[in-house]
Amino acid sequence: MIEEQRLVVEHSILSVVVGSRAYGLAGPASDTDRRGVFVAPTRLFWGLDKPPTHVDGPAEEQFSWEVERLCTLALTANPTVLECLWSPLVELLTPTGERLLAVRGAFLSSRAAETYGRYAADQFAKLRAHRERTGDVRWKQAMHMLRLLRAGAHVLRTGEVLVDVSDERELLLSVKRGEVPFAEVSALAEARSADLAQAAADTVLPAEPDRAAVEKFLVGVREDGLDSAVR
């Protein structure tokens, strides 16, 4: 085990399953993708060499963010990071992790309209370009585009991040298998894009995230981290 991975093993506060298993779209051969958050001991920040902002492993398909990096990304309404904080499949949760989840609503803002919409639009553009160039459709990418558009509208309307989309399992897996004509997928994407725009106009979310609440949490974590052993 490399030294960076030891931070994950010894200082993780949250570990969740994401991807197809969290979405409710898994099959027998699906991977188990894990995302997590660790807290580097505060004293590691005092030297010239800082602790890593993220770590791969030590398990396969495992990726973890240092808590400050996660907070920074979540404040921008990064969909991947927000899914980690709202995953229904939690494998590890410490008291500090509970404090993180208790403040997760502070990360949300109407910026989600831009981030979710841009991610989906980028995927749609790549889908069309690839199809025009090769004649083939990347159906898995099409499925996730539709999922993202729905998730974006959901968070804007409810203030909760939608992860489990098993209620649309048959539709989404049909898209993934290429059983839905591309014209229908395109029409559905356009309808969901319009719905996302309407959700943005009517959103319950504030224009900006609650940075003060996030900073209060992070400062508390760093104060607690003064007692963590450095190896």
PDB file of C-alpha atoms in Angstrom:
ATOM      1  CA  MET A   1       0.000   0.000   0.000  1.00  0.00           C
ATOM      2  CA  ILE A   2       1.361   3.417  -0.948  1.00  0.00           C
ATOM      3  CA  GLU A   3       1.490   6.170   1.656  1.00  0.00           C
ATOM      4  CA  GLU A   4      -1.341   8.195   0.105  1.00  0.00           C
ATOM      5  CA  GLN A   5      -3.665   5.213   0.310  1.00  0.00           C
ATOM      6  CA  ARG A   6      -2.949   4.918   4.019  1.00  0.00           C
ATOM      7  CA  LEU A   7      -4.757   8.241   4.454  1.00  0.00           C
ATOM      8  CA  VAL A   8      -7.861   6.651   2.983  1.00  0.00           C
ATOM      9  CA  VAL A   9      -7.584   3.552   5.161  1.00  0.00           C
ATOM     10  CA  GLU A  10      -6.907   5.420   8.397  1.00  0.00           C
ATOM     11  CA  HIS A  11      -8.741   8.734   7.972  1.00  0.00           C
ATOM     12  CA  SER A  12     -11.843   8.137   5.841  1.00  0.00           C
ATOM     13  CA  ILE A  13     -15.054   9.701   7.136  1.00  0.00           C
ATOM     14  CA  LEU A  14     -17.410   8.606   4.351  1.00  0.00           C
ATOM     15  CA  SER A  15     -17.425   5.814   1.801  1.00  0.00           C
ATOM     16  CA  VAL A  16     -20.306   5.144  -0.572  1.00  0.00           C
ATOM     17  CA  VAL A  17     -21.157   3.079  -3.622  1.00  0.00           C
ATOM     18  CA  VAL A  18     -21.936   5.133  -6.731  1.00  0.00           C
ATOM     19  CA  GLY A  19     -22.463   4.356 -10.400  1.00  0.00           C
ATOM     20  CA  SER A  20     -24.912   1.786 -11.712  1.00  0.00           C
ATOM     21  CA  ARG A  21     -25.484   0.127  -8.350  1.00  0.00           C
ATOM     22  CA  ALA A  22     -26.486   3.400  -6.703  1.00  0.00           C
ATOM     23  CA  TYR A  23     -28.549   4.396  -9.746  1.00  0.00           C
ATOM     24  CA  GLY A  24     -30.525   1.143  -9.555  1.00  0.00           C
ATOM     25  CA  LEU A  25     -29.292   0.205 -13.023  1.00  0.00           C
ATOM     26  CA  ALA A  26     -26.829  -2.558 -12.178  1.00  0.00           C
ATOM     27  CA  GLY A  27     -26.692  -5.952 -13.840  1.00  0.00           C
ATOM     28  CA  PRO A  28     -24.914  -9.168 -12.819  1.00  0.00           C
ATOM     29  CA  ALA A  29     -21.601  -8.025 -14.349  1.00  0.00           C
ATOM     30  CA  SER A  30     -21.675  -4.423 -13.099  1.00  0.00           C
ATOM     31  CA  ASP A  31     -18.642  -3.065 -11.277  1.00  0.00           C
ATOM     32  CA  THR A  32     -18.894  -1.729  -7.744  1.00  0.00           C
ATOM     33  CA  ASP A  33     -17.676   1.866  -7.927  1.00  0.00           C
ATOM     34  CA  ARG A  34     -16.791   3.487  -4.621  1.00  0.00           C
ATOM     35  CA  ARG A  35     -16.267   7.145  -3.744  1.00  0.00           C
ATOM     36  CA  GLY A  36     -15.230   8.531  -0.399  1.00  0.00           C
ATOM     37  CA  VAL A  37     -13.933  11.374   1.691  1.00  0.00           C
ATOM     38  CA  PHE A  38     -10.903  11.387   3.976  1.00  0.00           C
ATOM     39  CA  VAL A  39      -9.530  14.010   6.349  1.00  0.00           C
ATOM     40  CA  ALA A  40      -5.778  14.483   6.294  1.00  0.00           C
ATOM     41  CA  PRO A  41      -4.335  15.282   9.754  1.00  0.00           C
ATOM     42  CA  THR A  42      -4.081  19.047  10.107  1.00  0.00           C
ATOM     43  CA  ARG A  43      -0.354  18.992  10.800  1.00  0.00           C
ATOM     44  CA  LEU A  44       0.297  17.617   7.326  1.00  0.00           C
ATOM     45  CA  PHE A  45      -0.663  21.031   5.934  1.00  0.00           C
ATOM     46  CA  TRP A  46       2.049  22.858   7.872  1.00  0.00           C
ATOM     47  CA  GLY A  47       4.977  21.722   5.752  1.00  0.00           C
ATOM     48  CA  LEU A  48       5.925  22.606   2.208  1.00  0.00           C
ATOM     49  CA  ASP A  49       4.545  19.337   0.837  1.00  0.00           C
ATOM     50  CA  LYS A  50       0.785  19.204   1.256  1.00  0.00           C
ATOM     51  CA  PRO A  51      -1.325  16.063   1.505  1.00  0.00           C
ATOM     52  CA  PRO A  52      -3.020  14.859  -1.692  1.00  0.00           C
ATOM     53  CA  THR A  53      -6.340  16.356  -2.761  1.00  0.00           C
ATOM     54  CA  HIS A  54      -7.527  12.927  -3.919  1.00  0.00           C
ATOM     55  CA  VAL A  55      -6.414   9.314  -3.850  1.00  0.00           C
ATOM     56  CA  ASP A  56      -7.069   6.296  -6.064  1.00  0.00           C
ATOM     57  CA  GLY A  57      -7.534   2.997  -4.231  1.00  0.00           C
ATOM     58  CA  PRO A  58      -6.558   1.024  -2.322  1.00  0.00           C
ATOM     59  CA  ALA A  59      -9.518  -1.071  -3.515  1.00  0.00           C
ATOM     60  CA  GLU A  60     -10.342  -1.433  -7.194  1.00  0.00           C
ATOM     61  CA  GLU A  61     -12.756   1.192  -8.544  1.00  0.00           C
ATOM     62  CA  GLN A  62     -12.228   3.307  -5.402  1.00  0.00           C
ATOM     63  CA  PHE A  63     -11.584   7.060  -5.446  1.00  0.00           C
ATOM     64  CA  SER A  64     -11.530   9.436  -2.477  1.00  0.00           C
ATOM     65  CA  TRP A  65     -11.309  13.196  -2.040  1.00  0.00           C
ATOM     66  CA  GLU A  66      -9.645  15.020   0.822  1.00  0.00           C
ATOM     67  CA  VAL A  67     -12.458  16.832   2.599  1.00  0.00           C
ATOM     68  CA  GLU A  68     -11.390  20.341   1.559  1.00  0.00           C
ATOM     69  CA  ARG A  69     -11.221  19.354  -2.107  1.00  0.00           C
ATOM     70  CA  LEU A  70     -14.637  17.761  -1.873  1.00  0.00           C
ATOM     71  CA  CYS A  71     -16.078  20.930  -0.326  1.00  0.00           C
ATOM     72  CA  THR A  72     -14.549  23.080  -3.065  1.00  0.00           C
ATOM     73  CA  LEU A  73     -15.998  20.921  -5.824  1.00  0.00           C
ATOM     74  CA  ALA A  74     -19.396  20.554  -4.150  1.00  0.00           C
ATOM     75  CA  LEU A  75     -19.706  24.337  -3.865  1.00  0.00           C
ATOM     76  CA  THR A  76     -19.579  24.488  -7.677  1.00  0.00           C
ATOM     77  CA  ALA A  77     -22.508  22.004  -7.863  1.00  0.00           C
ATOM     78  CA  ASN A  78     -20.312  19.312  -9.404  1.00  0.00           C
ATOM     79  CA  PRO A  79     -22.761  16.455 -10.138  1.00  0.00           C
ATOM     80  CA  THR A  80     -20.243  13.676  -9.479  1.00  0.00           C
ATOM     81  CA  VAL A  81     -19.394  15.025  -6.033  1.00  0.00           C
ATOM     82  CA  LEU A  82     -23.008  15.739  -5.105  1.00  0.00           C
ATOM     83  CA  GLU A  83     -23.945  12.160  -5.994  1.00  0.00           C
ATOM     84  CA  CYS A  84     -21.340  10.978  -3.501  1.00  0.00           C
ATOM     85  CA  LEU A  85     -22.974  13.022  -0.736  1.00  0.00           C
ATOM     86  CA  TRP A  86     -26.467  11.734  -1.572  1.00  0.00           C
ATOM     87  CA  SER A  87     -25.705   8.102  -2.445  1.00  0.00           C
ATOM     88  CA  PRO A  88     -28.186   5.750  -0.748  1.00  0.00           C
ATOM     89  CA  LEU A  89     -25.494   3.051  -0.476  1.00  0.00           C
ATOM     90  CA  VAL A  90     -23.317   4.118   2.460  1.00  0.00           C
ATOM     91  CA  GLU A  91     -20.592   1.685   3.542  1.00  0.00           C
ATOM     92  CA  LEU A  92     -18.703   3.853   6.039  1.00  0.00           C
ATOM     93  CA  LEU A  93     -19.897   6.852   8.029  1.00  0.00           C
ATOM     94  CA  THR A  94     -18.018   8.303  10.994  1.00  0.00           C
ATOM     95  CA  PRO A  95     -19.257  11.079  13.302  1.00  0.00           C
ATOM     96  CA  THR A  96     -17.329  13.580  11.163  1.00  0.00           C
ATOM     97  CA  GLY A  97     -18.961  12.078   8.083  1.00  0.00           C
ATOM     98  CA  GLU A  98     -22.342  12.570   9.732  1.00  0.00           C
ATOM     99  CA  ARG A  99     -21.495  16.247  10.195  1.00  0.00           C
ATOM    100  CA  LEU A 100     -20.597  16.471   6.514  1.00  0.00           C
ATOM    101  CA  LEU A 101     -23.909  14.950   5.448  1.00  0.00           C
ATOM    102  CA  ALA A 102     -25.754  17.226   7.859  1.00  0.00           C
ATOM    103  CA  VAL A 103     -24.338  20.274   6.035  1.00  0.00           C
ATOM    104  CA  ARG A 104     -24.662  18.927   2.488  1.00  0.00           C
ATOM    105  CA  GLY A 105     -27.634  21.137   1.710  1.00  0.00           C
ATOM    106  CA  ALA A 106     -25.344  24.164   2.084  1.00  0.00           C
ATOM    107  CA  PHE A 107     -23.548  23.140  -1.112  1.00  0.00           C
ATOM    108  CA  LEU A 108     -26.645  23.451  -3.272  1.00  0.00           C
ATOM    109  CA  SER A 109     -27.501  26.479  -5.365  1.00  0.00           C
ATOM    110  CA  SER A 110     -29.090  27.375  -8.664  1.00  0.00           C
ATOM    111  CA  ARG A 111     -25.664  26.780 -10.193  1.00  0.00           C
ATOM    112  CA  ALA A 112     -26.881  23.201 -10.572  1.00  0.00           C
ATOM    113  CA  ALA A 113     -28.835  24.324 -13.630  1.00  0.00           C
ATOM    114  CA  GLU A 114     -25.574  25.211 -15.353  1.00  0.00           C
ATOM    115  CA  THR A 115     -23.492  22.253 -14.202  1.00  0.00           C
ATOM    116  CA  TYR A 116     -26.021  19.522 -14.863  1.00  0.00           C
ATOM    117  CA  GLY A 117     -27.178  21.189 -18.065  1.00  0.00           C
ATOM    118  CA  ARG A 118     -23.641  21.716 -19.335  1.00  0.00           C
ATOM    119  CA  TYR A 119     -22.571  18.147 -18.570  1.00  0.00           C
ATOM    120  CA  ALA A 120     -25.612  16.778 -20.385  1.00  0.00           C
ATOM    121  CA  ALA A 121     -25.209  19.183 -23.305  1.00  0.00           C
ATOM    122  CA  ASP A 122     -21.541  18.232 -23.673  1.00  0.00           C
ATOM    123  CA  GLN A 123     -22.470  14.556 -23.772  1.00  0.00           C
ATOM    124  CA  PHE A 124     -25.217  15.210 -26.318  1.00  0.00           C
ATOM    125  CA  ALA A 125     -22.806  17.152 -28.538  1.00  0.00           C
ATOM    126  CA  LYS A 126     -20.258  14.328 -28.352  1.00  0.00           C
ATOM    127  CA  LEU A 127     -22.958  11.780 -29.140  1.00  0.00           C
ATOM    128  CA  ARG A 128     -24.039  13.652 -32.255  1.00  0.00           C
ATOM    129  CA  ALA A 129     -20.485  14.272 -33.416  1.00  0.00           C
ATOM    130  CA  HIS A 130     -19.531  10.625 -32.967  1.00  0.00           C
ATOM    131  CA  ARG A 131     -22.671   9.475 -34.789  1.00  0.00           C
ATOM    132  CA  GLU A 132     -22.039  11.854 -37.695  1.00  0.00           C
ATOM    133  CA  ARG A 133     -18.429  10.729 -37.931  1.00  0.00           C
ATOM    134  CA  THR A 134     -18.863   6.965 -37.532  1.00  0.00           C
ATOM    135  CA  GLY A 135     -22.561   6.183 -37.860  1.00  0.00           C
ATOM    136  CA  ASP A 136     -22.483   4.569 -34.427  1.00  0.00           C
ATOM    137  CA  VAL A 137     -24.164   5.723 -31.224  1.00  0.00           C
ATOM    138  CA  ARG A 138     -22.589   5.478 -27.800  1.00  0.00           C
ATOM    139  CA  TRP A 139     -25.754   4.282 -26.134  1.00  0.00           C
ATOM    140  CA  LYS A 140     -24.386   4.156 -22.593  1.00  0.00           C
ATOM    141  CA  GLN A 141     -23.426   7.816 -22.907  1.00  0.00           C
ATOM    142  CA  ALA A 142     -26.924   8.578 -24.187  1.00  0.00           C
ATOM    143  CA  MET A 143     -28.437   6.874 -21.163  1.00  0.00           C
ATOM    144  CA  HIS A 144     -26.369   8.918 -18.726  1.00  0.00           C
ATOM    145  CA  MET A 145     -27.213  12.131 -20.572  1.00  0.00           C
ATOM    146  CA  LEU A 146     -30.915  11.484 -19.998  1.00  0.00           C
ATOM    147  CA  ARG A 147     -30.283  10.562 -16.377  1.00  0.00           C
ATOM    148  CA  LEU A 148     -28.323  13.763 -15.768  1.00  0.00           C
ATOM    149  CA  LEU A 149     -31.006  15.964 -17.275  1.00  0.00           C
ATOM    150  CA  ARG A 150     -33.630  14.441 -15.021  1.00  0.00           C
ATOM    151  CA  ALA A 151     -31.369  14.672 -11.963  1.00  0.00           C
ATOM    152  CA  GLY A 152     -30.665  18.336 -12.655  1.00  0.00           C
ATOM    153  CA  ALA A 153     -34.343  19.243 -12.802  1.00  0.00           C
ATOM    154  CA  HIS A 154     -34.969  17.219  -9.644  1.00  0.00           C
ATOM    155  CA  VAL A 155     -32.366  18.984  -7.509  1.00  0.00           C
ATOM    156  CA  LEU A 156     -33.550  22.397  -8.690  1.00  0.00           C
ATOM    157  CA  ARG A 157     -37.151  21.589  -7.764  1.00  0.00           C
ATOM    158  CA  THR A 158     -36.630  19.692  -4.520  1.00  0.00           C
ATOM    159  CA  GLY A 159     -33.269  20.646  -3.047  1.00  0.00           C
ATOM    160  CA  GLU A 160     -32.336  16.939  -3.009  1.00  0.00           C
ATOM    161  CA  VAL A 161     -29.886  15.181  -5.322  1.00  0.00           C
ATOM    162  CA  LEU A 162     -31.485  12.324  -7.260  1.00  0.00           C
ATOM    163  CA  VAL A 163     -29.261   9.238  -7.393  1.00  0.00           C
ATOM    164  CA  ASP A 164     -31.569   6.214  -7.503  1.00  0.00           C
ATOM    165  CA  VAL A 165     -33.402   6.237 -10.843  1.00  0.00           C
ATOM    166  CA  SER A 166     -34.635   2.654 -10.676  1.00  0.00           C
ATOM    167  CA  ASP A 167     -38.171   3.868 -11.441  1.00  0.00           C
ATOM    168  CA  GLU A 168     -36.863   4.492 -14.987  1.00  0.00           C
ATOM    169  CA  ARG A 169     -34.744   1.365 -15.104  1.00  0.00           C
ATOM    170  CA  GLU A 170     -36.458  -0.202 -18.123  1.00  0.00           C
ATOM    171  CA  LEU A 171     -36.363   2.985 -20.189  1.00  0.00           C
ATOM    172  CA  LEU A 172     -32.754   3.788 -19.394  1.00  0.00           C
ATOM    173  CA  LEU A 173     -31.496   0.257 -19.925  1.00  0.00           C
ATOM    174  CA  SER A 174     -33.408   0.095 -23.221  1.00  0.00           C
ATOM    175  CA  VAL A 175     -31.517   3.209 -24.295  1.00  0.00           C
ATOM    176  CA  LYS A 176     -28.251   1.670 -23.137  1.00  0.00           C
ATOM    177  CA  ARG A 177     -28.963  -1.471 -25.191  1.00  0.00           C
ATOM    178  CA  GLY A 178     -29.663   0.623 -28.296  1.00  0.00           C
ATOM    179  CA  GLU A 179     -33.303  -0.414 -28.428  1.00  0.00           C
ATOM    180  CA  VAL A 180     -34.619   3.158 -28.590  1.00  0.00           C
ATOM    181  CA  PRO A 181     -34.160   4.954 -31.935  1.00  0.00           C
ATOM    182  CA  PHE A 182     -31.736   7.850 -31.782  1.00  0.00           C
ATOM    183  CA  ALA A 183     -34.469  10.226 -32.964  1.00  0.00           C
ATOM    184  CA  GLU A 184     -36.540   9.297 -29.895  1.00  0.00           C
ATOM    185  CA  VAL A 185     -33.555   9.712 -27.605  1.00  0.00           C
ATOM    186  CA  SER A 186     -32.896  13.142 -29.110  1.00  0.00           C
ATOM    187  CA  ALA A 187     -36.530  14.168 -28.658  1.00  0.00           C
ATOM    188  CA  LEU A 188     -36.490  12.975 -25.054  1.00  0.00           C
ATOM    189  CA  ALA A 189     -33.256  14.869 -24.417  1.00  0.00           C
ATOM    190  CA  GLU A 190     -34.758  18.064 -25.830  1.00  0.00           C
ATOM    191  CA  ALA A 191     -37.864  17.645 -23.668  1.00  0.00           C
ATOM    192  CA  ARG A 192     -35.758  17.084 -20.571  1.00  0.00           C
ATOM    193  CA  SER A 193     -33.560  20.049 -21.409  1.00  0.00           C
ATOM    194  CA  ALA A 194     -36.666  22.222 -21.582  1.00  0.00           C
ATOM    195  CA  ASP A 195     -37.845  20.789 -18.267  1.00  0.00           C
ATOM    196  CA  LEU A 196     -34.454  21.581 -16.726  1.00  0.00           C
ATOM    197  CA  ALA A 197     -34.735  25.169 -17.934  1.00  0.00           C
ATOM    198  CA  GLN A 198     -38.206  25.460 -16.399  1.00  0.00           C
ATOM    199  CA  ALA A 199     -36.971  23.974 -13.142  1.00  0.00           C
ATOM    200  CA  ALA A 200     -34.171  26.538 -13.113  1.00  0.00           C
ATOM    201  CA  ALA A 201     -36.680  29.348 -13.552  1.00  0.00           C
ATOM    202  CA  ASP A 202     -38.804  28.051 -10.658  1.00  0.00           C
ATOM    203  CA  THR A 203     -36.023  26.678  -8.466  1.00  0.00           C
ATOM    204  CA  VAL A 204     -36.270  26.454  -4.690  1.00  0.00           C
ATOM    205  CA  LEU A 205     -32.489  26.768  -4.424  1.00  0.00           C
ATOM    206  CA  PRO A 206     -30.652  29.988  -3.544  1.00  0.00           C
ATOM    207  CA  ALA A 207     -28.538  31.772  -6.112  1.00  0.00           C
ATOM    208  CA  GLU A 208     -25.357  30.988  -4.160  1.00  0.00           C
ATOM    209  CA  PRO A 209     -24.332  28.129  -1.868  1.00  0.00           C
ATOM    210  CA  ASP A 210     -23.966  28.720   1.869  1.00  0.00           C
ATOM    211  CA  ARG A 211     -20.193  29.125   1.995  1.00  0.00           C
ATOM    212  CA  ALA A 212     -20.282  30.284   5.629  1.00  0.00           C
ATOM    213  CA  ALA A 213     -21.863  27.015   6.775  1.00  0.00           C
ATOM    214  CA  VAL A 214     -19.372  24.968   4.752  1.00  0.00           C
ATOM    215  CA  GLU A 215     -16.427  26.954   6.114  1.00  0.00           C
ATOM    216  CA  LYS A 216     -17.664  26.519   9.679  1.00  0.00           C
ATOM    217  CA  PHE A 217     -17.777  22.773   9.118  1.00  0.00           C
ATOM    218  CA  LEU A 218     -14.322  22.683   7.513  1.00  0.00           C
ATOM    219  CA  VAL A 219     -12.674  24.792  10.211  1.00  0.00           C
ATOM    220  CA  GLY A 220     -14.147  22.478  12.824  1.00  0.00           C
ATOM    221  CA  VAL A 221     -12.735  19.480  11.003  1.00  0.00           C
ATOM    222  CA  ARG A 222      -9.286  21.070  10.868  1.00  0.00           C
ATOM    223  CA  GLU A 223      -9.437  21.879  14.585  1.00  0.00           C
ATOM    224  CA  ASP A 224     -10.342  18.274  15.343  1.00  0.00           C
ATOM    225  CA  GLY A 225      -7.538  17.167  13.042  1.00  0.00           C
ATOM    226  CA  LEU A 226      -4.921  18.685  15.313  1.00  0.00           C
ATOM    227  CA  ASP A 227      -5.322  15.604  17.485  1.00  0.00           C
ATOM    228  CA  SER A 228      -4.855  13.163  14.584  1.00  0.00           C
ATOM    229  CA  ALA A 229      -1.597  11.273  14.524  1.00  0.00           C
ATOM    230  CA  VAL A 230       0.766  11.888  11.615  1.00  0.00           C
ATOM    231  CA  ARG A 231       2.620   8.853  10.305  1.00  0.00           C
TER     232      ARG A 231
END
